[in-house]
Amino acid sequence: KLHAYDRAEIESREMAAKGGSNVDEPLDLLRLSLDERIYVKMRGDRELRGKLHAYDQHLNMILGEVEETITTVEYDEDTYEEHVKMTKRTMEMLYVRGDGVILVSPPLRTS
């Protein structure tokens, strides 16, 4: 016997195979973004941009060709100035744990 999630996943894959592009549930937006570059905002002032290879209902994701940007803010105690530092690195493949995800943005569609 299939659970409701399993049935929904099978129906979602069948619709994707038929070229369906309906967004009825939040995860449908991720389904439509498979094999495309997405933007992911993470806890800890981290941002990811990469190609979405896989995901699950917990927002665990596998991203490829990833660029990570880490933003840190330092304060100068003498001048009270704020210094924003952005560090970037690239990775071929990355597993993203869903509980750290704040926001997922699909690619821009111009059609």
PDB file of C-alpha atoms in Angstrom:
ATOM      1  CA  LYS A   1       0.000   0.000   0.000  1.00  0.00           C
ATOM      2  CA  LEU A   2       1.345   3.439  -0.963  1.00  0.00           C
ATOM      3  CA  HIS A   3       1.404   6.300   1.517  1.00  0.00           C
ATOM      4  CA  ALA A   4      -0.114   9.650   0.510  1.00  0.00           C
ATOM      5  CA  TYR A   5       3.334  11.184  -0.006  1.00  0.00           C
ATOM      6  CA  ASP A   6       4.424   8.291  -2.237  1.00  0.00           C
ATOM      7  CA  ARG A   7       1.265   8.618  -4.362  1.00  0.00           C
ATOM      8  CA  ALA A   8       1.770  12.373  -4.665  1.00  0.00           C
ATOM      9  CA  GLU A   9       5.393  11.863  -5.643  1.00  0.00           C
ATOM     10  CA  ILE A  10       4.456   9.340  -8.343  1.00  0.00           C
ATOM     11  CA  GLU A  11       1.726  11.641  -9.689  1.00  0.00           C
ATOM     12  CA  SER A  12       4.147  14.557  -9.636  1.00  0.00           C
ATOM     13  CA  ARG A  13       6.743  12.607 -11.621  1.00  0.00           C
ATOM     14  CA  GLU A  14       4.119  11.444 -14.112  1.00  0.00           C
ATOM     15  CA  MET A  15       2.943  15.026 -14.596  1.00  0.00           C
ATOM     16  CA  ALA A  16       6.538  16.177 -15.056  1.00  0.00           C
ATOM     17  CA  ALA A  17       7.116  13.448 -17.632  1.00  0.00           C
ATOM     18  CA  LYS A  18       4.066  14.681 -19.541  1.00  0.00           C
ATOM     19  CA  GLY A  19       5.427  18.209 -19.492  1.00  0.00           C
ATOM     20  CA  GLY A  20       3.029  19.470 -16.827  1.00  0.00           C
ATOM     21  CA  SER A  21       3.945  22.767 -15.248  1.00  0.00           C
ATOM     22  CA  ASN A  22       1.204  23.266 -12.665  1.00  0.00           C
ATOM     23  CA  VAL A  23       2.164  24.609  -9.266  1.00  0.00           C
ATOM     24  CA  ASP A  24      -0.462  23.317  -6.849  1.00  0.00           C
ATOM     25  CA  GLU A  25       1.773  22.743  -3.815  1.00  0.00           C
ATOM     26  CA  PRO A  26       4.969  24.449  -2.599  1.00  0.00           C
ATOM     27  CA  LEU A  27       7.220  21.528  -3.559  1.00  0.00           C
ATOM     28  CA  ASP A  28       5.883  21.678  -7.129  1.00  0.00           C
ATOM     29  CA  LEU A  29       7.994  24.783  -7.601  1.00  0.00           C
ATOM     30  CA  LEU A  30      11.099  22.764  -6.752  1.00  0.00           C
ATOM     31  CA  ARG A  31       9.997  19.955  -9.068  1.00  0.00           C
ATOM     32  CA  LEU A  32       9.814  22.453 -11.923  1.00  0.00           C
ATOM     33  CA  SER A  33      13.306  23.697 -11.042  1.00  0.00           C
ATOM     34  CA  LEU A  34      15.044  20.304 -11.282  1.00  0.00           C
ATOM     35  CA  ASP A  35      18.228  20.510 -13.387  1.00  0.00           C
ATOM     36  CA  GLU A  36      18.110  24.315 -13.245  1.00  0.00           C
ATOM     37  CA  ARG A  37      20.071  26.846 -11.205  1.00  0.00           C
ATOM     38  CA  ILE A  38      18.350  27.978  -8.003  1.00  0.00           C
ATOM     39  CA  TYR A  39      19.126  30.389  -5.167  1.00  0.00           C
ATOM     40  CA  VAL A  40      19.043  29.113  -1.571  1.00  0.00           C
ATOM     41  CA  LYS A  41      19.299  31.390   1.477  1.00  0.00           C
ATOM     42  CA  MET A  42      20.595  29.530   4.513  1.00  0.00           C
ATOM     43  CA  ARG A  43      20.908  30.208   8.234  1.00  0.00           C
ATOM     44  CA  GLY A  44      24.159  31.810   9.300  1.00  0.00           C
ATOM     45  CA  ASP A  45      24.221  34.456   6.519  1.00  0.00           C
ATOM     46  CA  ARG A  46      25.036  31.891   3.838  1.00  0.00           C
ATOM     47  CA  GLU A  47      23.724  31.925   0.292  1.00  0.00           C
ATOM     48  CA  LEU A  48      23.957  29.180  -2.297  1.00  0.00           C
ATOM     49  CA  ARG A  49      23.495  29.236  -6.042  1.00  0.00           C
ATOM     50  CA  GLY A  50      23.602  25.941  -7.847  1.00  0.00           C
ATOM     51  CA  LYS A  51      21.946  23.409 -10.114  1.00  0.00           C
ATOM     52  CA  LEU A  52      19.205  21.443  -8.328  1.00  0.00           C
ATOM     53  CA  HIS A  53      19.738  17.696  -8.808  1.00  0.00           C
ATOM     54  CA  ALA A  54      17.412  16.279  -6.126  1.00  0.00           C
ATOM     55  CA  TYR A  55      15.261  17.276  -3.139  1.00  0.00           C
ATOM     56  CA  ASP A  56      12.843  15.773  -0.636  1.00  0.00           C
ATOM     57  CA  GLN A  57       9.908  16.922   1.494  1.00  0.00           C
ATOM     58  CA  HIS A  58      12.301  18.164   4.220  1.00  0.00           C
ATOM     59  CA  LEU A  59      14.047  20.497   1.718  1.00  0.00           C
ATOM     60  CA  ASN A  60      17.189  18.396   1.837  1.00  0.00           C
ATOM     61  CA  MET A  61      18.791  19.079  -1.541  1.00  0.00           C
ATOM     62  CA  ILE A  62      21.626  17.957  -3.746  1.00  0.00           C
ATOM     63  CA  LEU A  63      23.132  20.906  -5.628  1.00  0.00           C
ATOM     64  CA  GLY A  64      25.799  20.813  -8.322  1.00  0.00           C
ATOM     65  CA  GLU A  65      28.137  23.543  -9.598  1.00  0.00           C
ATOM     66  CA  VAL A  66      27.575  25.443  -6.339  1.00  0.00           C
ATOM     67  CA  GLU A  67      28.747  28.928  -5.430  1.00  0.00           C
ATOM     68  CA  GLU A  68      28.516  29.661  -1.705  1.00  0.00           C
ATOM     69  CA  THR A  69      28.633  33.224  -0.390  1.00  0.00           C
ATOM     70  CA  ILE A  70      29.227  33.800   3.324  1.00  0.00           C
ATOM     71  CA  THR A  71      28.604  37.305   4.676  1.00  0.00           C
ATOM     72  CA  THR A  72      30.266  38.396   7.910  1.00  0.00           C
ATOM     73  CA  VAL A  73      29.996  41.771   9.631  1.00  0.00           C
ATOM     74  CA  GLU A  74      32.837  43.049  11.786  1.00  0.00           C
ATOM     75  CA  TYR A  75      32.721  46.171  13.951  1.00  0.00           C
ATOM     76  CA  ASP A  76      35.686  48.449  14.532  1.00  0.00           C
ATOM     77  CA  GLU A  77      35.560  49.268  18.248  1.00  0.00           C
ATOM     78  CA  ASP A  78      37.590  52.463  17.801  1.00  0.00           C
ATOM     79  CA  THR A  79      35.640  54.056  14.934  1.00  0.00           C
ATOM     80  CA  TYR A  80      32.346  52.167  15.368  1.00  0.00           C
ATOM     81  CA  GLU A  81      32.452  51.393  11.663  1.00  0.00           C
ATOM     82  CA  GLU A  82      30.830  48.322  10.236  1.00  0.00           C
ATOM     83  CA  HIS A  83      32.899  46.226   7.818  1.00  0.00           C
ATOM     84  CA  VAL A  84      30.996  43.757   5.667  1.00  0.00           C
ATOM     85  CA  LYS A  85      33.080  40.907   4.303  1.00  0.00           C
ATOM     86  CA  MET A  86      31.816  38.506   1.650  1.00  0.00           C
ATOM     87  CA  THR A  87      33.656  35.225   1.142  1.00  0.00           C
ATOM     88  CA  LYS A  88      32.911  33.039  -1.876  1.00  0.00           C
ATOM     89  CA  ARG A  89      33.825  29.472  -2.680  1.00  0.00           C
ATOM     90  CA  THR A  90      32.754  26.966  -5.292  1.00  0.00           C
ATOM     91  CA  MET A  91      32.003  23.271  -4.967  1.00  0.00           C
ATOM     92  CA  GLU A  92      31.270  20.624  -7.561  1.00  0.00           C
ATOM     93  CA  MET A  93      28.529  18.936  -5.493  1.00  0.00           C
ATOM     94  CA  LEU A  94      26.867  19.773  -2.166  1.00  0.00           C
ATOM     95  CA  TYR A  95      24.315  18.109   0.111  1.00  0.00           C
ATOM     96  CA  VAL A  96      22.139  20.768   1.774  1.00  0.00           C
ATOM     97  CA  ARG A  97      20.356  19.803   4.985  1.00  0.00           C
ATOM     98  CA  GLY A  98      16.806  21.127   4.878  1.00  0.00           C
ATOM     99  CA  ASP A  99      16.584  22.447   8.433  1.00  0.00           C
ATOM    100  CA  GLY A 100      19.082  25.187   7.564  1.00  0.00           C
ATOM    101  CA  VAL A 101      17.107  26.454   4.572  1.00  0.00           C
ATOM    102  CA  ILE A 102      15.326  29.799   4.941  1.00  0.00           C
ATOM    103  CA  LEU A 103      14.337  30.521   1.335  1.00  0.00           C
ATOM    104  CA  VAL A 104      14.484  28.815  -2.054  1.00  0.00           C
ATOM    105  CA  SER A 105      14.082  30.843  -5.228  1.00  0.00           C
ATOM    106  CA  PRO A 106      13.576  29.161  -8.595  1.00  0.00           C
ATOM    107  CA  PRO A 107      15.257  30.486 -11.743  1.00  0.00           C
ATOM    108  CA  LEU A 108      13.710  33.475 -13.483  1.00  0.00           C
ATOM    109  CA  ARG A 109      11.329  32.411 -16.222  1.00  0.00           C
ATOM    110  CA  THR A 110      10.832  34.873 -19.054  1.00  0.00           C
ATOM    111  CA  SER A 111       8.217  32.968 -21.056  1.00  0.00           C
TER     112      SER A 111
END
